[in-house]
mmCIF file of N, CA and C in Angstrom:
data_model
loop_
_atom_site.group_PDB
_atom_site.id
_atom_site.type_symbol
_atom_site.label_atom_id
_atom_site.label_comp_id
_atom_site.label_asym_id
_atom_site.label_seq_id
_atom_site.Cartn_x
_atom_site.Cartn_y
_atom_site.Cartn_z
ATOM 1 N N MET A 272 -10.402 11.329 -156.725
ATOM 2 C CA MET A 272 -10.233 10.470 -157.865
ATOM 3 C C MET A 272 -10.869 11.072 -159.114
ATOM 4 N N SER A 273 -11.866 11.947 -158.922
ATOM 5 C CA SER A 273 -12.514 12.560 -160.076
ATOM 6 C C SER A 273 -11.558 13.471 -160.831
ATOM 7 N N ALA A 274 -10.607 14.076 -160.123
ATOM 8 C CA ALA A 274 -9.616 14.924 -160.791
ATOM 9 C C ALA A 274 -8.753 14.086 -161.728
ATOM 10 N N VAL A 275 -8.480 12.866 -161.370
ATOM 11 C CA VAL A 275 -7.677 11.968 -162.203
ATOM 12 C C VAL A 275 -8.488 11.501 -163.413
ATOM 13 N N LYS A 276 -9.768 11.224 -163.212
ATOM 14 C CA LYS A 276 -10.614 10.702 -164.292
ATOM 15 C C LYS A 276 -10.756 11.669 -165.461
ATOM 16 N N LYS A 277 -10.649 12.968 -165.197
ATOM 17 C CA LYS A 277 -10.819 13.929 -166.291
ATOM 18 C C LYS A 277 -9.703 13.831 -167.329
ATOM 19 N N TYR A 278 -8.566 13.234 -166.951
ATOM 20 C CA TYR A 278 -7.459 13.031 -167.900
ATOM 21 C C TYR A 278 -7.582 11.714 -168.665
ATOM 22 N N SER A 279 -8.513 10.887 -168.295
ATOM 23 C CA SER A 279 -8.755 9.583 -168.924
ATOM 24 C C SER A 279 -7.482 8.736 -169.048
ATOM 25 N N PRO A 280 -6.832 8.469 -167.926
ATOM 26 C CA PRO A 280 -5.622 7.643 -168.015
ATOM 27 C C PRO A 280 -5.954 6.201 -168.389
ATOM 28 N N GLN A 281 -5.071 5.591 -169.170
ATOM 29 C CA GLN A 281 -5.247 4.202 -169.599
ATOM 30 C C GLN A 281 -4.290 3.311 -168.801
ATOM 31 N N PRO A 282 -4.746 2.115 -168.434
ATOM 32 C CA PRO A 282 -3.876 1.223 -167.651
ATOM 33 C C PRO A 282 -2.655 0.765 -168.461
ATOM 34 N N LEU A 283 -1.529 0.667 -167.771
ATOM 35 C CA LEU A 283 -0.303 0.104 -168.341
ATOM 36 C C LEU A 283 -0.095 -1.262 -167.691
ATOM 37 N N ASP A 284 -0.142 -2.299 -168.486
ATOM 38 C CA ASP A 284 0.033 -3.651 -167.953
ATOM 39 C C ASP A 284 1.504 -4.056 -168.011
ATOM 40 N N GLY A 285 1.859 -5.009 -167.197
ATOM 41 C CA GLY A 285 3.199 -5.585 -167.243
ATOM 42 C C GLY A 285 4.253 -4.851 -166.427
ATOM 43 N N ILE A 286 3.863 -3.859 -165.651
ATOM 44 C CA ILE A 286 4.832 -3.157 -164.804
ATOM 45 C C ILE A 286 4.872 -3.875 -163.463
ATOM 46 N N THR A 287 6.032 -4.393 -163.126
ATOM 47 C CA THR A 287 6.165 -5.201 -161.916
ATOM 48 C C THR A 287 6.608 -4.407 -160.693
ATOM 49 N N GLU A 288 7.248 -3.249 -160.926
ATOM 50 C CA GLU A 288 7.652 -2.419 -159.801
ATOM 51 C C GLU A 288 7.831 -0.979 -160.267
ATOM 52 N N VAL A 289 7.690 -0.065 -159.315
ATOM 53 C CA VAL A 289 7.949 1.354 -159.556
ATOM 54 C C VAL A 289 8.824 1.834 -158.410
ATOM 55 N N ASN A 290 9.889 2.547 -158.764
ATOM 56 C CA ASN A 290 10.788 3.108 -157.761
ATOM 57 C C ASN A 290 10.849 4.612 -157.940
ATOM 58 N N MET A 291 10.598 5.347 -156.856
ATOM 59 C CA MET A 291 10.684 6.797 -156.867
ATOM 60 C C MET A 291 11.814 7.196 -155.934
ATOM 61 N N PHE A 292 12.828 7.824 -156.501
ATOM 62 C CA PHE A 292 14.012 8.206 -155.740
ATOM 63 C C PHE A 292 13.768 9.520 -155.009
ATOM 64 N N LYS A 293 14.167 9.561 -153.743
ATOM 65 C CA LYS A 293 14.015 10.765 -152.936
ATOM 66 C C LYS A 293 15.389 11.390 -152.700
ATOM 67 N N ASP A 294 15.403 12.656 -152.318
ATOM 68 C CA ASP A 294 16.658 13.391 -152.137
ATOM 69 C C ASP A 294 17.506 12.871 -150.985
ATOM 70 N N ASP A 295 16.925 12.152 -150.037
ATOM 71 C CA ASP A 295 17.676 11.647 -148.888
ATOM 72 C C ASP A 295 18.231 10.239 -149.127
ATOM 73 N N ASN A 296 18.356 9.843 -150.405
ATOM 74 C CA ASN A 296 18.902 8.543 -150.814
ATOM 75 C C ASN A 296 18.062 7.366 -150.326
ATOM 76 N N THR A 297 16.777 7.608 -150.195
ATOM 77 C CA THR A 297 15.836 6.521 -149.960
ATOM 78 C C THR A 297 14.977 6.382 -151.219
ATOM 79 N N VAL A 298 14.270 5.280 -151.300
ATOM 80 C CA VAL A 298 13.469 4.986 -152.482
ATOM 81 C C VAL A 298 12.066 4.584 -152.029
ATOM 82 N N MET A 299 11.059 5.184 -152.654
ATOM 83 C CA MET A 299 9.693 4.704 -152.464
ATOM 84 C C MET A 299 9.513 3.571 -153.460
ATOM 85 N N HIS A 300 9.419 2.362 -152.956
ATOM 86 C CA HIS A 300 9.376 1.155 -153.775
ATOM 87 C C HIS A 300 7.954 0.599 -153.764
ATOM 88 N N PHE A 301 7.364 0.508 -154.954
ATOM 89 C CA PHE A 301 6.036 -0.085 -155.115
ATOM 90 C C PHE A 301 6.227 -1.454 -155.773
ATOM 91 N N ALA A 302 5.862 -2.512 -155.073
ATOM 92 C CA ALA A 302 5.889 -3.848 -155.672
ATOM 93 C C ALA A 302 4.498 -4.132 -156.221
ATOM 94 N N LYS A 303 4.414 -4.584 -157.451
ATOM 95 C CA LYS A 303 3.149 -4.896 -158.126
ATOM 96 C C LYS A 303 2.152 -3.722 -158.082
ATOM 97 N N PRO A 304 2.551 -2.559 -158.603
ATOM 98 C CA PRO A 304 1.646 -1.416 -158.572
ATOM 99 C C PRO A 304 0.633 -1.456 -159.715
ATOM 100 N N SER A 305 -0.375 -0.638 -159.586
ATOM 101 C CA SER A 305 -1.308 -0.389 -160.681
ATOM 102 C C SER A 305 -0.862 0.942 -161.286
ATOM 103 N N VAL A 306 -0.563 0.941 -162.589
ATOM 104 C CA VAL A 306 -0.047 2.145 -163.244
ATOM 105 C C VAL A 306 -0.977 2.526 -164.380
ATOM 106 N N GLN A 307 -1.310 3.811 -164.436
ATOM 107 C CA GLN A 307 -2.142 4.353 -165.503
ATOM 108 C C GLN A 307 -1.418 5.544 -166.119
ATOM 109 N N LEU A 308 -1.625 5.768 -167.425
ATOM 110 C CA LEU A 308 -0.924 6.822 -168.135
ATOM 111 C C LEU A 308 -1.887 7.600 -169.021
ATOM 112 N N ALA A 309 -1.799 8.915 -168.942
ATOM 113 C CA ALA A 309 -2.499 9.799 -169.871
ATOM 114 C C ALA A 309 -1.402 10.430 -170.732
ATOM 115 N N VAL A 310 -1.223 9.920 -171.951
ATOM 116 C CA VAL A 310 -0.109 10.309 -172.807
ATOM 117 C C VAL A 310 -0.153 11.796 -173.158
ATOM 118 N N LYS A 311 -1.305 12.280 -173.585
ATOM 119 C CA LYS A 311 -1.436 13.665 -174.044
ATOM 120 C C LYS A 311 -1.004 14.661 -172.964
ATOM 121 N N GLU A 312 -1.320 14.372 -171.716
ATOM 122 C CA GLU A 312 -1.003 15.274 -170.606
ATOM 123 C C GLU A 312 0.304 14.916 -169.904
ATOM 124 N N SER A 313 0.964 13.838 -170.332
ATOM 125 C CA SER A 313 2.171 13.341 -169.644
ATOM 126 C C SER A 313 1.885 13.137 -168.152
ATOM 127 N N PHE A 314 0.803 12.445 -167.896
ATOM 128 C CA PHE A 314 0.293 12.255 -166.539
ATOM 129 C C PHE A 314 0.331 10.772 -166.200
ATOM 130 N N VAL A 315 0.981 10.433 -165.102
ATOM 131 C CA VAL A 315 1.099 9.041 -164.675
ATOM 132 C C VAL A 315 0.487 8.896 -163.286
ATOM 133 N N VAL A 316 -0.289 7.840 -163.111
ATOM 134 C CA VAL A 316 -0.895 7.532 -161.818
ATOM 135 C C VAL A 316 -0.349 6.186 -161.357
ATOM 136 N N VAL A 317 0.249 6.179 -160.185
ATOM 137 C CA VAL A 317 0.775 4.951 -159.594
ATOM 138 C C VAL A 317 0.007 4.713 -158.304
ATOM 139 N N THR A 318 -0.627 3.557 -158.193
ATOM 140 C CA THR A 318 -1.328 3.211 -156.957
ATOM 141 C C THR A 318 -0.800 1.874 -156.459
ATOM 142 N N GLY A 319 -0.734 1.778 -155.160
ATOM 143 C CA GLY A 319 -0.228 0.570 -154.523
ATOM 144 C C GLY A 319 0.255 0.911 -153.130
ATOM 145 N N ILE A 320 0.902 -0.040 -152.517
ATOM 146 C CA ILE A 320 1.417 0.162 -151.167
ATOM 147 C C ILE A 320 2.923 0.401 -151.264
ATOM 148 N N PRO A 321 3.364 1.640 -150.990
ATOM 149 C CA PRO A 321 4.799 1.921 -151.088
ATOM 150 C C PRO A 321 5.548 1.502 -149.826
ATOM 151 N N GLU A 322 6.800 1.112 -150.027
ATOM 152 C CA GLU A 322 7.713 0.849 -148.923
ATOM 153 C C GLU A 322 8.873 1.810 -149.098
ATOM 154 N N THR A 323 9.265 2.492 -148.051
ATOM 155 C CA THR A 323 10.436 3.354 -148.121
ATOM 156 C C THR A 323 11.640 2.506 -147.747
ATOM 157 N N LYS A 324 12.586 2.410 -148.685
ATOM 158 C CA LYS A 324 13.770 1.581 -148.478
ATOM 159 C C LYS A 324 15.027 2.405 -148.724
ATOM 160 N N GLU A 325 16.103 1.979 -148.099
ATOM 161 C CA GLU A 325 17.405 2.575 -148.373
ATOM 162 C C GLU A 325 17.828 2.141 -149.762
ATOM 163 N N LEU A 326 18.524 3.011 -150.457
ATOM 164 C CA LEU A 326 18.985 2.714 -151.812
ATOM 165 C C LEU A 326 19.844 1.450 -151.825
ATOM 166 N N LYS A 327 20.687 1.278 -150.800
ATOM 167 C CA LYS A 327 21.589 0.119 -150.774
ATOM 168 C C LYS A 327 20.836 -1.205 -150.578
ATOM 169 N N GLU A 328 19.608 -1.158 -150.049
ATOM 170 C CA GLU A 328 18.813 -2.375 -149.892
ATOM 171 C C GLU A 328 18.383 -2.948 -151.239
ATOM 172 N N LEU A 329 18.284 -2.085 -152.248
ATOM 173 C CA LEU A 329 17.789 -2.511 -153.552
ATOM 174 C C LEU A 329 18.912 -2.794 -154.550
ATOM 175 N N LEU A 330 20.156 -2.725 -154.088
ATOM 176 C CA LEU A 330 21.289 -3.019 -154.969
ATOM 177 C C LEU A 330 21.360 -4.507 -155.251
ATOM 178 N N PRO A 331 21.849 -4.962 -156.361
ATOM 179 C CA PRO A 331 22.398 -4.226 -157.488
ATOM 180 C C PRO A 331 21.358 -3.904 -158.551
ATOM 181 N N GLY A 332 20.138 -4.413 -158.434
ATOM 182 C CA GLY A 332 19.144 -4.267 -159.486
ATOM 183 C C GLY A 332 18.710 -2.842 -159.768
ATOM 184 N N ILE A 333 18.900 -1.953 -158.823
ATOM 185 C CA ILE A 333 18.412 -0.588 -158.981
ATOM 186 C C ILE A 333 19.408 0.336 -159.693
ATOM 187 N N ILE A 334 20.624 -0.128 -159.897
ATOM 188 C CA ILE A 334 21.659 0.727 -160.489
ATOM 189 C C ILE A 334 21.243 1.268 -161.848
ATOM 190 N N SER A 335 20.621 0.440 -162.672
ATOM 191 C CA SER A 335 20.229 0.884 -164.010
ATOM 192 C C SER A 335 19.125 1.940 -163.961
ATOM 193 N N GLN A 336 18.425 2.060 -162.846
ATOM 194 C CA GLN A 336 17.348 3.025 -162.719
ATOM 195 C C GLN A 336 17.799 4.330 -162.057
ATOM 196 N N ALA A 337 18.994 4.321 -161.481
ATOM 197 C CA ALA A 337 19.483 5.486 -160.746
ATOM 198 C C ALA A 337 19.789 6.636 -161.696
ATOM 199 N N GLY A 338 19.583 7.835 -161.191
ATOM 200 C CA GLY A 338 19.870 9.032 -161.968
ATOM 201 C C GLY A 338 21.141 9.691 -161.487
ATOM 202 N N PRO A 339 21.476 10.842 -162.045
ATOM 203 C CA PRO A 339 22.719 11.514 -161.686
ATOM 204 C C PRO A 339 22.793 11.904 -160.210
ATOM 205 N N HIS A 340 21.650 12.150 -159.581
ATOM 206 C CA HIS A 340 21.670 12.527 -158.169
ATOM 207 C C HIS A 340 22.089 11.361 -157.277
ATOM 208 N N GLN A 341 21.842 10.149 -157.727
ATOM 209 C CA GLN A 341 22.177 8.983 -156.917
ATOM 210 C C GLN A 341 23.609 8.494 -157.153
ATOM 211 N N TYR A 342 24.237 8.890 -158.266
ATOM 212 C CA TYR A 342 25.565 8.387 -158.574
ATOM 213 C C TYR A 342 26.598 8.778 -157.526
ATOM 214 N N ASP A 343 26.527 10.006 -157.004
ATOM 215 C CA ASP A 343 27.474 10.417 -155.962
ATOM 216 C C ASP A 343 27.320 9.540 -154.726
ATOM 217 N N TYR A 344 26.078 9.276 -154.350
ATOM 218 C CA TYR A 344 25.830 8.421 -153.199
ATOM 219 C C TYR A 344 26.336 7.002 -153.454
ATOM 220 N N LEU A 345 26.105 6.487 -154.658
ATOM 221 C CA LEU A 345 26.554 5.139 -154.997
ATOM 222 C C LEU A 345 28.080 5.047 -154.996
ATOM 223 N N LYS A 346 28.764 6.088 -155.473
ATOM 224 C CA LYS A 346 30.230 6.104 -155.438
ATOM 225 C C LYS A 346 30.726 6.087 -154.001
ATOM 226 N N LYS A 347 30.100 6.906 -153.149
ATOM 227 C CA LYS A 347 30.474 6.938 -151.734
ATOM 228 C C LYS A 347 30.248 5.573 -151.087
ATOM 229 N N LEU A 348 29.109 4.971 -151.391
ATOM 230 C CA LEU A 348 28.784 3.654 -150.844
ATOM 231 C C LEU A 348 29.785 2.604 -151.313
ATOM 232 N N GLN A 349 30.182 2.700 -152.587
ATOM 233 C CA GLN A 349 31.163 1.761 -153.129
ATOM 234 C C GLN A 349 32.498 1.898 -152.405
ATOM 235 N N GLU A 350 32.926 3.131 -152.150
ATOM 236 C CA GLU A 350 34.187 3.349 -151.439
ATOM 237 C C GLU A 350 34.121 2.811 -150.018
ATOM 238 N N GLU A 351 32.960 2.999 -149.355
ATOM 239 C CA GLU A 351 32.791 2.469 -148.006
ATOM 240 C C GLU A 351 32.870 0.950 -148.006
ATOM 241 N N MET A 352 32.211 0.334 -148.991
ATOM 242 C CA MET A 352 32.223 -1.125 -149.076
ATOM 243 C C MET A 352 33.624 -1.627 -149.394
ATOM 244 N N LYS A 353 34.322 -0.915 -150.268
ATOM 245 C CA LYS A 353 35.685 -1.289 -150.623
ATOM 246 C C LYS A 353 36.600 -1.171 -149.409
ATOM 247 N N GLY A 354 36.455 -0.073 -148.664
ATOM 248 C CA GLY A 354 37.241 0.119 -147.445
ATOM 249 C C GLY A 354 36.933 -0.940 -146.410
ATOM 250 N N GLY A 355 35.668 -1.291 -146.281
ATOM 251 C CA GLY A 355 35.270 -2.338 -145.340
ATOM 252 C C GLY A 355 35.828 -3.684 -145.732
ATOM 253 N N ALA A 356 35.866 -3.967 -147.037
ATOM 254 C CA ALA A 356 36.406 -5.237 -147.522
ATOM 255 C C ALA A 356 37.912 -5.299 -147.282
ATOM 256 N N GLU A 357 38.595 -4.164 -147.496
ATOM 257 C CA GLU A 357 40.044 -4.141 -147.260
ATOM 258 C C GLU A 357 40.338 -4.324 -145.779
ATOM 259 N N GLY A 358 39.526 -3.698 -144.926
ATOM 260 C CA GLY A 358 39.711 -3.852 -143.488
ATOM 261 C C GLY A 358 39.484 -5.289 -143.053
ATOM 262 N N ALA A 359 38.473 -5.929 -143.612
ATOM 263 C CA ALA A 359 38.188 -7.327 -143.278
ATOM 264 C C ALA A 359 39.303 -8.229 -143.786
ATOM 265 N N ALA A 360 39.848 -7.931 -144.966
ATOM 266 C CA ALA A 360 40.945 -8.726 -145.513
ATOM 267 C C ALA A 360 42.189 -8.588 -144.634
ATOM 268 N N ALA A 361 42.453 -7.381 -144.153
ATOM 269 C CA ALA A 361 43.606 -7.169 -143.267
ATOM 270 C C ALA A 361 43.406 -7.915 -141.958
ATOM 271 N N GLU A 362 42.190 -7.928 -141.443
ATOM 272 C CA GLU A 362 41.901 -8.648 -140.215
ATOM 273 C C GLU A 362 42.083 -10.149 -140.407
ATOM 274 N N ASP A 363 41.622 -10.672 -141.554
ATOM 275 C CA ASP A 363 41.799 -12.086 -141.862
ATOM 276 C C ASP A 363 43.284 -12.420 -141.963
ATOM 277 N N LYS A 364 44.054 -11.531 -142.556
ATOM 278 C CA LYS A 364 45.495 -11.756 -142.702
ATOM 279 C C LYS A 364 46.153 -11.853 -141.337
ATOM 280 N N LYS A 365 45.723 -10.999 -140.393
ATOM 281 C CA LYS A 365 46.275 -11.045 -139.045
ATOM 282 C C LYS A 365 46.011 -12.404 -138.409
ATOM 283 N N GLU A 366 44.817 -12.940 -138.623
ATOM 284 C CA GLU A 366 44.468 -14.232 -138.060
ATOM 285 C C GLU A 366 45.272 -15.361 -138.694
ATOM 286 N N GLU A 367 45.656 -15.174 -139.951
ATOM 287 C CA GLU A 367 46.393 -16.212 -140.650
ATOM 288 C C GLU A 367 47.891 -16.174 -140.378
ATOM 289 N N ASP A 368 48.368 -15.114 -139.715
ATOM 290 C CA ASP A 368 49.797 -15.021 -139.436
ATOM 291 C C ASP A 368 50.243 -16.229 -138.620
ATOM 292 N N ILE A 369 51.400 -16.698 -138.931
ATOM 293 C CA ILE A 369 51.970 -17.840 -138.226
ATOM 294 C C ILE A 369 52.521 -17.346 -136.888
ATOM 295 N N PRO A 370 52.157 -17.993 -135.800
ATOM 296 C CA PRO A 370 52.640 -17.528 -134.493
ATOM 297 C C PRO A 370 54.148 -17.763 -134.360
ATOM 298 N N ASP A 371 54.760 -16.981 -133.486
ATOM 299 C CA ASP A 371 56.189 -17.133 -133.230
ATOM 300 C C ASP A 371 56.446 -18.488 -132.579
ATOM 301 N N LEU A 372 57.580 -19.080 -132.946
ATOM 302 C CA LEU A 372 57.947 -20.364 -132.356
ATOM 303 C C LEU A 372 58.447 -20.152 -130.934
ATOM 304 N N VAL A 373 58.175 -21.126 -130.105
ATOM 305 C CA VAL A 373 58.614 -21.078 -128.723
ATOM 306 C C VAL A 373 60.057 -21.563 -128.691
ATOM 307 N N GLU A 374 60.887 -20.880 -127.896
ATOM 308 C CA GLU A 374 62.292 -21.294 -127.822
ATOM 309 C C GLU A 374 62.392 -22.497 -126.893
ATOM 310 N N THR A 375 62.265 -23.649 -127.465
ATOM 311 C CA THR A 375 62.318 -24.900 -126.714
ATOM 312 C C THR A 375 63.134 -25.884 -127.526
ATOM 313 N N ASN A 376 63.930 -26.652 -126.831
ATOM 314 C CA ASN A 376 64.690 -27.702 -127.486
ATOM 315 C C ASN A 376 63.822 -28.955 -127.441
ATOM 316 N N PHE A 377 63.276 -29.290 -128.590
ATOM 317 C CA PHE A 377 62.336 -30.397 -128.648
ATOM 318 C C PHE A 377 62.986 -31.747 -128.363
ATOM 319 N N GLU A 378 64.278 -31.865 -128.636
ATOM 320 C CA GLU A 378 64.971 -33.127 -128.361
ATOM 321 C C GLU A 378 65.035 -33.368 -126.867
ATOM 322 N N GLU A 379 65.301 -32.309 -126.094
ATOM 323 C CA GLU A 379 65.368 -32.463 -124.638
ATOM 324 C C GLU A 379 64.010 -32.868 -124.077
ATOM 325 N N VAL A 380 62.973 -32.241 -124.594
ATOM 326 C CA VAL A 380 61.611 -32.547 -124.123
ATOM 327 C C VAL A 380 61.267 -34.005 -124.467
ATOM 328 N N SER A 381 61.630 -34.470 -125.648
ATOM 329 C CA SER A 381 61.306 -35.841 -126.032
ATOM 330 C C SER A 381 62.134 -36.858 -125.244
ATOM 331 N N ASN A 382 63.368 -36.494 -124.841
ATOM 332 C CA ASN A 382 64.207 -37.410 -124.066
ATOM 333 C C ASN A 382 63.703 -37.560 -122.630
ATOM 334 N N LYS A 383 63.041 -36.549 -122.110
ATOM 335 C CA LYS A 383 62.523 -36.599 -120.740
ATOM 336 C C LYS A 383 61.383 -37.592 -120.619
ATOM 337 N N GLN A 384 60.752 -37.914 -121.712
ATOM 338 C CA GLN A 384 59.595 -38.822 -121.625
ATOM 339 C C GLN A 384 60.061 -40.193 -121.614
#
C-alpha cells in the first residue's frame, strides 16, 4: 500500500460500480467499490470485492460501457438470441397448427345416440 501512497491518490465519490472487461468476454464487476485517482500520474486505484461475470449477465446496462473488443461478441450473442427466438417462434407455430379433421360422419354418430 505504501507504493500507492507515494502517488497521493484522492478519493472519487459517487462511483457505484466498476467493470473491467477481460479478453475472454467476462467482466470483473465491482459493486460499490472504493475508487481513488492520482490525476498527474493517470493512476487509478479500485478496491472492493470483484465478481467475475459473463458479459451477457450484465446486459443491457453494460452495452454503453463496452469497447470495440466486445462488439464482435455482442453481435454474435445477438445473432444467437435472434436464432433462438426464431426457433422458439417456429416451435410455438407448430403447437398452434390446427390438427387434421377425423373422417367421421357426425350425423351418423349423433343418430346412434
